[in-house]
Amino acid sequence: MSSTSYGSGKLSREDYKKQKDLEAARKAGTAPAEVDEEGNAINPHIPEFMSKAPWYMDTGKIGLQHQRKDKKDNPDTSLQETEWYARGARVGAAATKFRKGACDNCGVMSHKTKDCMERPRKKGAKWTGKDMKADEVVQDINLSYDAKRDRWNGYDPAEHQKLMADWELIEEARRKRKASELDKDAAGGTSSAGGGTTKADGIEAEFASSDEENDDEDRYIGKGGDEEKLNAKSKSTVRNLRIREDTAKYLRNLDPDSAYYDPKTRSMRENPYSGKEAAQLAYAGDNFVRYSGEALDVAKREVFAWEAGERGNSSAHFQANPTQTALMYSEFKQKKDTLKDSRKQAMLSKYGGEEHLQAPPRELLQQVEHYVEYSRTGQVINGAEKEAAATKFKEDVHPLNHSSVYGSWWSD
């Protein structure tokens, strides 16, 4: 690699050949390596796309400075361990008169009025000349890449020792109170522990939580028929999935070929009592609840809200605006029915055939085959004899306590 490669002029054929021979000699070790401006030897085996500086960083000097990290981006790490921002620190005493260029609110030269963190005054220090604040400490700490992203940078471990001391006082106060309660129970209401409020009691009242004060191992709570168990060791509440008096789903029908019970989700979707009216049963499967009542209408409204949202109507939201979605769905159904009727009337007016839409009587649509088998004497052997068609006259009416029809058939 020659210095002529960094020049702006174009090399001639002879100079280019000499440069290639020199590079080959340096790679072979017969010629000394090229030296940069700091006196460091440059490895001749480095490829050109790494050794040659790009146009926006080319300074015209030979070397690999463009491949090295800038010293400004790598400050001394020994200073970073001890130096940190002095938050809230002030320099010297406060000024007695307002200075030009200072903050209008507090009279400090270290920041402007828009950056002031003091309480906004009704009349600032610029107009009153009173209650001037001392100048703040302005630090320019050049942190490295890792130091800027270190979440514990600037943390004082002594703060943790203070926190541990406070918690030890809380535990001590809790033990004393527990011992005094045991002494009260043993002495029948008289406590052996002396009264008075200590510093530990005040810290415990400030930091202690109500759930830690209860040391009961098990507690049963019933709300609305549900049973809960509170375990003090795990600090968690376990809610039973069903009341123990209720019959389990898998005990409804012990036939293995009946409705399938999924033990993982504890669900039985089909009706275990097949062949019986679902409305008359206490339990008719999980799907019975999904397809009964207003469940289908709710599902249709939800689908309507999804489709409306895809079309760009953001006001239709099933969870956020349920009432508005229901009104929009009812209006949509009404418009849909109206449009359907108008299309039907347009087709009938154009092509006709309205008389074919009139359905025939139900009696004509029902064709029932009535099978009756008679004997040789004319008696019915199989099936029921077809009843005679009723007439418009009154039949089988026997007035005056008669058991049969009396009189002449031709009498008036």
mmCIF file of C-alpha atoms in Angstrom, residues 37-340:
data_model
loop_
_atom_site.group_PDB
_atom_site.id
_atom_site.type_symbol
_atom_site.label_atom_id
_atom_site.label_comp_id
_atom_site.label_asym_id
_atom_site.label_seq_id
_atom_site.Cartn_x
_atom_site.Cartn_y
_atom_site.Cartn_z
ATOM 1 C CA GLU A 37 1.684 9.374 11.053
ATOM 2 C CA GLU A 38 2.089 8.091 14.627
ATOM 3 C CA GLY A 39 4.945 5.767 13.695
ATOM 4 C CA ASN A 40 2.950 2.532 13.861
ATOM 5 C CA ALA A 41 3.536 -0.119 11.191
ATOM 6 C CA ILE A 42 0.566 -0.960 8.987
ATOM 7 C CA ASN A 43 -0.129 -4.617 8.304
ATOM 8 C CA PRO A 44 0.186 -5.095 4.507
ATOM 9 C CA HIS A 45 -2.216 -8.043 4.536
ATOM 10 C CA ILE A 46 -5.185 -5.843 5.538
ATOM 11 C CA PRO A 47 -7.585 -5.699 2.564
ATOM 12 C CA GLU A 48 -8.024 -2.408 0.757
ATOM 13 C CA PHE A 49 -11.726 -1.991 1.638
ATOM 14 C CA MET A 50 -10.662 -1.845 5.297
ATOM 15 C CA SER A 51 -7.415 0.089 5.000
ATOM 16 C CA LYS A 52 -8.716 2.748 2.620
ATOM 17 C CA ALA A 53 -10.706 5.479 4.353
ATOM 18 C CA PRO A 54 -14.134 6.352 2.896
ATOM 19 C CA TRP A 55 -14.576 9.680 1.145
ATOM 20 C CA TYR A 56 -16.392 11.298 4.082
ATOM 21 C CA MET A 57 -13.545 10.408 6.508
ATOM 22 C CA ASP A 58 -10.541 10.738 4.214
ATOM 23 C CA THR A 59 -8.025 13.263 5.591
ATOM 24 C CA GLY A 60 -5.295 12.571 3.000
ATOM 25 C CA LYS A 61 -3.053 10.957 5.649
ATOM 26 C CA ILE A 62 -1.892 7.346 5.692
ATOM 27 C CA GLY A 63 -3.103 5.157 8.545
ATOM 28 C CA LEU A 64 -5.956 3.253 10.092
ATOM 29 C CA GLN A 65 -7.324 6.055 12.248
ATOM 30 C CA HIS A 66 -10.738 5.739 10.637
ATOM 31 C CA GLN A 67 -10.930 2.158 11.996
ATOM 32 C CA ARG A 68 -10.125 3.144 15.583
ATOM 33 C CA LYS A 69 -12.583 4.472 18.136
ATOM 34 C CA ASP A 70 -12.402 8.154 18.907
ATOM 35 C CA LYS A 71 -10.793 8.993 22.233
ATOM 36 C CA LYS A 72 -13.651 11.344 23.055
ATOM 37 C CA ASP A 73 -16.053 8.395 23.026
ATOM 38 C CA ASN A 74 -13.824 6.413 25.422
ATOM 39 C CA PRO A 75 -13.232 8.609 28.490
ATOM 40 C CA ASP A 76 -11.283 7.553 31.521
ATOM 41 C CA THR A 77 -13.362 4.981 33.414
ATOM 42 C CA SER A 78 -11.546 5.668 36.683
ATOM 43 C CA LEU A 79 -13.241 9.070 36.911
ATOM 44 C CA GLN A 80 -16.656 7.604 36.246
ATOM 45 C CA GLU A 81 -16.516 5.422 39.343
ATOM 46 C CA THR A 82 -16.231 8.421 41.664
ATOM 47 C CA GLU A 83 -17.714 11.309 39.677
ATOM 48 C CA TRP A 84 -21.491 11.643 39.444
ATOM 49 C CA TYR A 85 -24.082 14.376 39.191
ATOM 50 C CA ALA A 86 -24.449 16.426 42.371
ATOM 51 C CA ARG A 87 -28.216 16.693 42.429
ATOM 52 C CA GLY A 88 -29.545 19.782 44.176
ATOM 53 C CA ALA A 89 -26.097 21.107 45.092
ATOM 54 C CA ARG A 90 -25.547 24.875 45.236
ATOM 55 C CA VAL A 91 -22.437 26.989 44.682
ATOM 56 C CA GLY A 92 -21.658 29.590 47.315
ATOM 57 C CA ALA A 93 -24.178 32.010 48.775
ATOM 58 C CA ALA A 94 -27.227 33.483 47.114
ATOM 59 C CA ALA A 95 -27.009 36.839 45.349
ATOM 60 C CA THR A 96 -28.519 39.939 46.957
ATOM 61 C CA LYS A 97 -29.457 41.694 43.706
ATOM 62 C CA PHE A 98 -30.942 40.411 40.488
ATOM 63 C CA ARG A 99 -28.344 39.802 37.779
ATOM 64 C CA LYS A 100 -28.920 40.301 34.106
ATOM 65 C CA GLY A 101 -29.530 37.010 32.291
ATOM 66 C CA ALA A 102 -30.616 35.170 35.429
ATOM 67 C CA CYS A 103 -33.848 33.232 35.917
ATOM 68 C CA ASP A 104 -36.838 35.566 36.325
ATOM 69 C CA ASN A 105 -38.418 33.244 38.903
ATOM 70 C CA CYS A 106 -35.601 32.383 41.344
ATOM 71 C CA GLY A 107 -32.661 34.574 40.236
ATOM 72 C CA VAL A 108 -30.205 31.756 39.402
ATOM 73 C CA MET A 109 -27.693 32.140 36.575
ATOM 74 C CA SER A 110 -27.326 28.398 35.946
ATOM 75 C CA HIS A 111 -30.646 27.974 34.090
ATOM 76 C CA LYS A 112 -33.252 29.919 32.147
ATOM 77 C CA THR A 113 -36.791 30.770 33.228
ATOM 78 C CA LYS A 114 -38.425 28.037 31.140
ATOM 79 C CA ASP A 115 -36.151 25.405 32.753
ATOM 80 C CA CYS A 116 -36.746 26.537 36.342
ATOM 81 C CA MET A 117 -37.831 23.752 38.715
ATOM 82 C CA GLU A 118 -38.761 26.069 41.604
ATOM 83 C CA ARG A 119 -42.370 26.809 42.490
ATOM 84 C CA PRO A 120 -43.716 29.511 40.162
ATOM 85 C CA ARG A 121 -44.055 32.692 42.184
ATOM 86 C CA LYS A 122 -46.744 35.293 41.813
ATOM 87 C CA LYS A 123 -43.974 37.878 41.408
ATOM 88 C CA GLY A 124 -40.582 36.520 40.479
ATOM 89 C CA ALA A 125 -37.206 37.476 41.892
ATOM 90 C CA LYS A 126 -36.644 39.788 38.911
ATOM 91 C CA TRP A 127 -39.368 42.170 40.150
ATOM 92 C CA THR A 128 -39.227 41.664 43.922
ATOM 93 C CA GLY A 129 -35.466 41.216 44.410
ATOM 94 C CA LYS A 130 -36.129 38.897 47.359
ATOM 95 C CA ASP A 131 -35.551 35.237 48.141
ATOM 96 C CA MET A 132 -32.716 34.773 45.676
ATOM 97 C CA LYS A 133 -31.422 31.224 45.291
ATOM 98 C CA ALA A 134 -27.772 30.216 45.056
ATOM 99 C CA ASP A 135 -26.420 29.066 41.717
ATOM 100 C CA GLU A 136 -26.628 25.363 40.979
ATOM 101 C CA VAL A 137 -23.651 23.129 40.327
ATOM 102 C CA VAL A 138 -23.276 22.643 36.570
ATOM 103 C CA GLN A 139 -21.332 19.485 35.675
ATOM 104 C CA ASP A 140 -20.250 18.173 32.309
ATOM 105 C CA ILE A 141 -19.605 14.476 32.890
ATOM 106 C CA ASN A 142 -18.612 12.587 29.771
ATOM 107 C CA LEU A 143 -19.932 9.069 30.296
ATOM 108 C CA SER A 144 -19.143 6.050 28.173
ATOM 109 C CA TYR A 145 -21.679 3.989 26.246
ATOM 110 C CA ASP A 146 -22.025 1.431 29.041
ATOM 111 C CA ALA A 147 -22.104 4.022 31.814
ATOM 112 C CA LYS A 148 -25.034 5.829 30.197
ATOM 113 C CA ARG A 149 -27.057 2.600 30.102
ATOM 114 C CA ASP A 150 -26.104 1.286 33.543
ATOM 115 C CA ARG A 151 -29.269 1.350 35.652
ATOM 116 C CA TRP A 152 -27.253 1.245 38.895
ATOM 117 C CA ASN A 153 -24.845 4.026 37.907
ATOM 118 C CA GLY A 154 -24.763 6.665 40.639
ATOM 119 C CA TYR A 155 -26.492 4.448 43.219
ATOM 120 C CA ASP A 156 -25.194 4.740 46.772
ATOM 121 C CA PRO A 157 -25.079 1.336 48.559
ATOM 122 C CA ALA A 158 -25.461 3.123 51.881
ATOM 123 C CA GLU A 159 -29.119 3.753 51.005
ATOM 124 C CA HIS A 160 -29.745 -0.001 51.105
ATOM 125 C CA GLN A 161 -28.261 -0.200 54.601
ATOM 126 C CA LYS A 162 -30.746 2.446 55.767
ATOM 127 C CA LEU A 163 -33.616 0.472 54.264
ATOM 128 C CA MET A 164 -32.491 -2.728 55.977
ATOM 129 C CA ALA A 165 -32.237 -0.899 59.303
ATOM 130 C CA ASP A 166 -35.816 0.339 58.952
ATOM 131 C CA TRP A 167 -37.102 -3.156 58.191
ATOM 132 C CA GLU A 168 -35.247 -4.583 61.178
ATOM 133 C CA LEU A 169 -36.999 -2.041 63.397
ATOM 134 C CA ILE A 170 -40.345 -3.102 61.879
ATOM 135 C CA GLU A 171 -39.680 -6.771 62.583
ATOM 136 C CA GLU A 172 -38.613 -5.981 66.129
ATOM 137 C CA ALA A 173 -41.793 -3.996 66.775
ATOM 138 C CA ARG A 174 -43.915 -6.818 65.309
ATOM 139 C CA ARG A 175 -42.246 -9.401 67.578
ATOM 140 C CA LYS A 176 -42.773 -7.212 70.645
ATOM 141 C CA ARG A 177 -46.429 -6.699 69.832
ATOM 142 C CA LYS A 178 -46.944 -10.424 69.249
ATOM 143 C CA ALA A 179 -45.313 -11.202 72.579
ATOM 144 C CA SER A 180 -47.488 -8.631 74.354
ATOM 145 C CA GLU A 181 -50.640 -10.151 72.828
ATOM 146 C CA LEU A 182 -49.603 -13.614 74.015
ATOM 147 C CA ASP A 183 -48.967 -12.238 77.501
ATOM 148 C CA LYS A 184 -52.430 -10.659 77.489
ATOM 149 C CA ASP A 185 -54.054 -13.942 76.559
ATOM 150 C CA ALA A 186 -52.061 -15.819 79.207
ATOM 151 C CA ALA A 187 -52.708 -13.285 82.005
ATOM 152 C CA GLY A 188 -56.377 -12.854 81.192
ATOM 153 C CA GLY A 189 -56.245 -9.356 79.772
ATOM 154 C CA THR A 190 -53.261 -7.894 81.657
ATOM 155 C CA SER A 191 -50.195 -7.214 79.554
ATOM 156 C CA SER A 192 -46.679 -7.566 80.917
ATOM 157 C CA ALA A 193 -45.201 -5.344 78.215
ATOM 158 C CA GLY A 194 -44.924 -1.701 79.033
ATOM 159 C CA GLY A 195 -46.950 0.879 77.137
ATOM 160 C CA GLY A 196 -45.630 3.743 75.116
ATOM 161 C CA THR A 197 -44.893 4.428 71.482
ATOM 162 C CA THR A 198 -41.385 3.790 70.191
ATOM 163 C CA LYS A 199 -39.669 4.711 66.939
ATOM 164 C CA ALA A 200 -40.109 1.145 65.677
ATOM 165 C CA ASP A 201 -43.869 1.330 66.245
ATOM 166 C CA GLY A 202 -44.074 4.491 64.182
ATOM 167 C CA ILE A 203 -42.068 2.945 61.319
ATOM 168 C CA GLU A 204 -44.235 -0.169 61.395
ATOM 169 C CA ALA A 205 -47.416 1.901 61.244
ATOM 170 C CA GLU A 206 -46.004 3.691 58.192
ATOM 171 C CA PHE A 207 -44.638 0.743 56.196
ATOM 172 C CA ALA A 208 -46.492 -2.353 57.401
ATOM 173 C CA SER A 209 -49.401 -3.665 55.324
ATOM 174 C CA SER A 210 -52.695 -4.980 56.617
ATOM 175 C CA ASP A 211 -52.384 -8.438 55.084
ATOM 176 C CA GLU A 212 -49.060 -9.103 56.851
ATOM 177 C CA GLU A 213 -50.569 -8.398 60.252
ATOM 178 C CA ASN A 214 -52.901 -11.390 59.992
ATOM 179 C CA ASP A 215 -50.970 -14.571 60.845
ATOM 180 C CA ASP A 216 -53.862 -17.008 60.511
ATOM 181 C CA GLU A 217 -52.822 -20.094 58.600
ATOM 182 C CA ASP A 218 -56.199 -20.878 57.013
ATOM 183 C CA ARG A 219 -59.265 -18.718 56.644
ATOM 184 C CA TYR A 220 -62.544 -19.547 54.947
ATOM 185 C CA ILE A 221 -64.617 -16.771 53.445
ATOM 186 C CA GLY A 222 -68.005 -17.223 51.847
ATOM 187 C CA LYS A 223 -69.327 -14.607 49.424
ATOM 188 C CA GLY A 224 -72.364 -15.441 47.366
ATOM 189 C CA GLY A 225 -72.091 -19.148 48.051
ATOM 190 C CA ASP A 226 -68.440 -19.363 46.934
ATOM 191 C CA GLU A 227 -65.832 -20.806 49.241
ATOM 192 C CA GLU A 228 -62.366 -19.326 49.500
ATOM 193 C CA LYS A 229 -59.294 -20.528 51.324
ATOM 194 C CA LEU A 230 -56.466 -18.165 52.280
ATOM 195 C CA ASN A 231 -53.099 -19.771 52.895
ATOM 196 C CA ALA A 232 -50.773 -17.557 54.943
ATOM 197 C CA LYS A 233 -47.636 -19.307 53.684
ATOM 198 C CA SER A 234 -48.275 -18.787 49.998
ATOM 199 C CA LYS A 235 -50.227 -15.522 50.477
ATOM 200 C CA SER A 236 -52.672 -16.588 47.795
ATOM 201 C CA THR A 237 -56.410 -17.144 47.653
ATOM 202 C CA VAL A 238 -57.694 -20.367 46.122
ATOM 203 C CA ARG A 239 -61.276 -20.209 44.849
ATOM 204 C CA ASN A 240 -63.066 -23.501 44.441
ATOM 205 C CA LEU A 241 -64.362 -24.055 40.936
ATOM 206 C CA ARG A 242 -67.745 -25.389 42.079
ATOM 207 C CA ILE A 243 -69.786 -25.874 45.217
ATOM 208 C CA ARG A 244 -69.247 -29.367 46.611
ATOM 209 C CA GLU A 245 -72.984 -29.977 46.980
ATOM 210 C CA ASP A 246 -73.490 -29.717 43.219
ATOM 211 C CA THR A 247 -73.307 -32.855 41.111
ATOM 212 C CA ALA A 248 -70.202 -33.070 38.946
ATOM 213 C CA LYS A 249 -70.735 -33.084 35.199
ATOM 214 C CA TYR A 250 -69.163 -36.493 34.692
ATOM 215 C CA LEU A 251 -71.654 -37.996 37.184
ATOM 216 C CA ARG A 252 -74.710 -36.874 35.220
ATOM 217 C CA ASN A 253 -74.647 -39.931 32.970
ATOM 218 C CA LEU A 254 -72.310 -42.816 33.734
ATOM 219 C CA ASP A 255 -72.735 -44.348 30.294
ATOM 220 C CA PRO A 256 -69.299 -44.187 28.571
ATOM 221 C CA ASP A 257 -71.018 -43.636 25.209
ATOM 222 C CA SER A 258 -72.899 -40.558 26.411
ATOM 223 C CA ALA A 259 -71.727 -36.949 26.144
ATOM 224 C CA TYR A 260 -67.940 -36.511 26.239
ATOM 225 C CA TYR A 261 -66.459 -34.872 29.346
ATOM 226 C CA ASP A 262 -63.149 -33.036 28.917
ATOM 227 C CA PRO A 263 -61.268 -33.244 32.235
ATOM 228 C CA LYS A 264 -58.718 -30.612 31.235
ATOM 229 C CA THR A 265 -61.208 -27.801 30.670
ATOM 230 C CA ARG A 266 -63.941 -29.434 32.856
ATOM 231 C CA SER A 267 -66.498 -28.984 30.127
ATOM 232 C CA MET A 268 -69.276 -31.177 28.720
ATOM 233 C CA ARG A 269 -70.631 -29.528 25.603
ATOM 234 C CA GLU A 270 -73.291 -32.056 24.587
ATOM 235 C CA ASN A 271 -76.442 -32.942 26.490
ATOM 236 C CA PRO A 272 -75.809 -35.981 28.732
ATOM 237 C CA TYR A 273 -79.541 -36.731 28.787
ATOM 238 C CA SER A 274 -80.106 -37.378 25.089
ATOM 239 C CA GLY A 275 -83.746 -37.769 24.069
ATOM 240 C CA LYS A 276 -85.131 -35.515 26.790
ATOM 241 C CA GLU A 277 -86.304 -31.933 26.564
ATOM 242 C CA ALA A 278 -83.394 -29.628 27.404
ATOM 243 C CA ALA A 279 -85.704 -26.995 28.894
ATOM 244 C CA GLN A 280 -86.973 -29.487 31.493
ATOM 245 C CA LEU A 281 -83.488 -30.496 32.695
ATOM 246 C CA ALA A 282 -81.331 -28.927 35.384
ATOM 247 C CA TYR A 283 -78.251 -29.358 33.184
ATOM 248 C CA ALA A 284 -78.350 -29.851 29.422
ATOM 249 C CA GLY A 285 -74.689 -29.347 28.459
ATOM 250 C CA ASP A 286 -72.549 -26.263 27.998
ATOM 251 C CA ASN A 287 -73.706 -25.641 24.431
ATOM 252 C CA PHE A 288 -77.322 -25.310 25.590
ATOM 253 C CA VAL A 289 -76.437 -22.054 27.333
ATOM 254 C CA ARG A 290 -74.576 -20.804 24.263
ATOM 255 C CA TYR A 291 -77.517 -21.323 21.922
ATOM 256 C CA SER A 292 -80.360 -20.279 24.224
ATOM 257 C CA GLY A 293 -81.749 -16.946 25.311
ATOM 258 C CA GLU A 294 -80.019 -13.873 23.898
ATOM 259 C CA ALA A 295 -76.661 -15.600 23.351
ATOM 260 C CA LEU A 296 -77.162 -15.786 19.577
ATOM 261 C CA ASP A 297 -78.200 -12.129 19.378
ATOM 262 C CA VAL A 298 -75.128 -11.104 21.347
ATOM 263 C CA ALA A 299 -72.899 -13.131 19.024
ATOM 264 C CA LYS A 300 -74.518 -11.529 15.965
ATOM 265 C CA ARG A 301 -73.990 -8.038 17.389
ATOM 266 C CA GLU A 302 -70.342 -8.839 18.063
ATOM 267 C CA VAL A 303 -69.809 -10.056 14.497
ATOM 268 C CA PHE A 304 -71.557 -6.915 13.236
ATOM 269 C CA ALA A 305 -69.157 -4.750 15.272
ATOM 270 C CA TRP A 306 -66.159 -6.597 13.807
ATOM 271 C CA GLU A 307 -67.352 -6.190 10.240
ATOM 272 C CA ALA A 308 -68.197 -2.523 10.805
ATOM 273 C CA GLY A 309 -64.730 -1.908 12.222
ATOM 274 C CA GLU A 310 -63.135 -3.504 9.156
ATOM 275 C CA ARG A 311 -65.155 -1.147 6.935
ATOM 276 C CA GLY A 312 -63.783 1.867 8.816
ATOM 277 C CA ASN A 313 -66.573 2.565 11.322
ATOM 278 C CA SER A 314 -64.625 3.073 14.552
ATOM 279 C CA SER A 315 -67.695 4.001 16.627
ATOM 280 C CA ALA A 316 -69.047 0.430 16.484
ATOM 281 C CA HIS A 317 -67.239 -1.369 19.303
ATOM 282 C CA PHE A 318 -68.874 -4.276 21.104
ATOM 283 C CA GLN A 319 -67.037 -3.792 24.428
ATOM 284 C CA ALA A 320 -66.552 -0.008 24.501
ATOM 285 C CA ASN A 321 -69.978 1.063 23.106
ATOM 286 C CA PRO A 322 -72.407 -1.840 23.596
ATOM 287 C CA THR A 323 -75.569 0.303 23.567
ATOM 288 C CA GLN A 324 -74.566 2.222 20.466
ATOM 289 C CA THR A 325 -73.583 -1.033 18.746
ATOM 290 C CA ALA A 326 -77.000 -2.558 19.567
ATOM 291 C CA LEU A 327 -78.812 0.474 18.124
ATOM 292 C CA MET A 328 -76.670 0.399 15.000
ATOM 293 C CA TYR A 329 -77.331 -3.332 14.587
ATOM 294 C CA SER A 330 -81.109 -2.904 14.902
ATOM 295 C CA GLU A 331 -80.995 -0.064 12.368
ATOM 296 C CA PHE A 332 -78.885 -2.227 10.068
ATOM 297 C CA LYS A 333 -81.401 -5.102 10.290
ATOM 298 C CA GLN A 334 -84.301 -2.758 9.546
ATOM 299 C CA LYS A 335 -82.549 -1.296 6.500
ATOM 300 C CA LYS A 336 -81.597 -4.775 5.318
ATOM 301 C CA ASP A 337 -85.212 -6.017 5.543
ATOM 302 C CA THR A 338 -86.484 -2.890 3.787
ATOM 303 C CA LEU A 339 -83.953 -3.334 0.995
ATOM 304 C CA LYS A 340 -84.877 -7.005 0.649
#
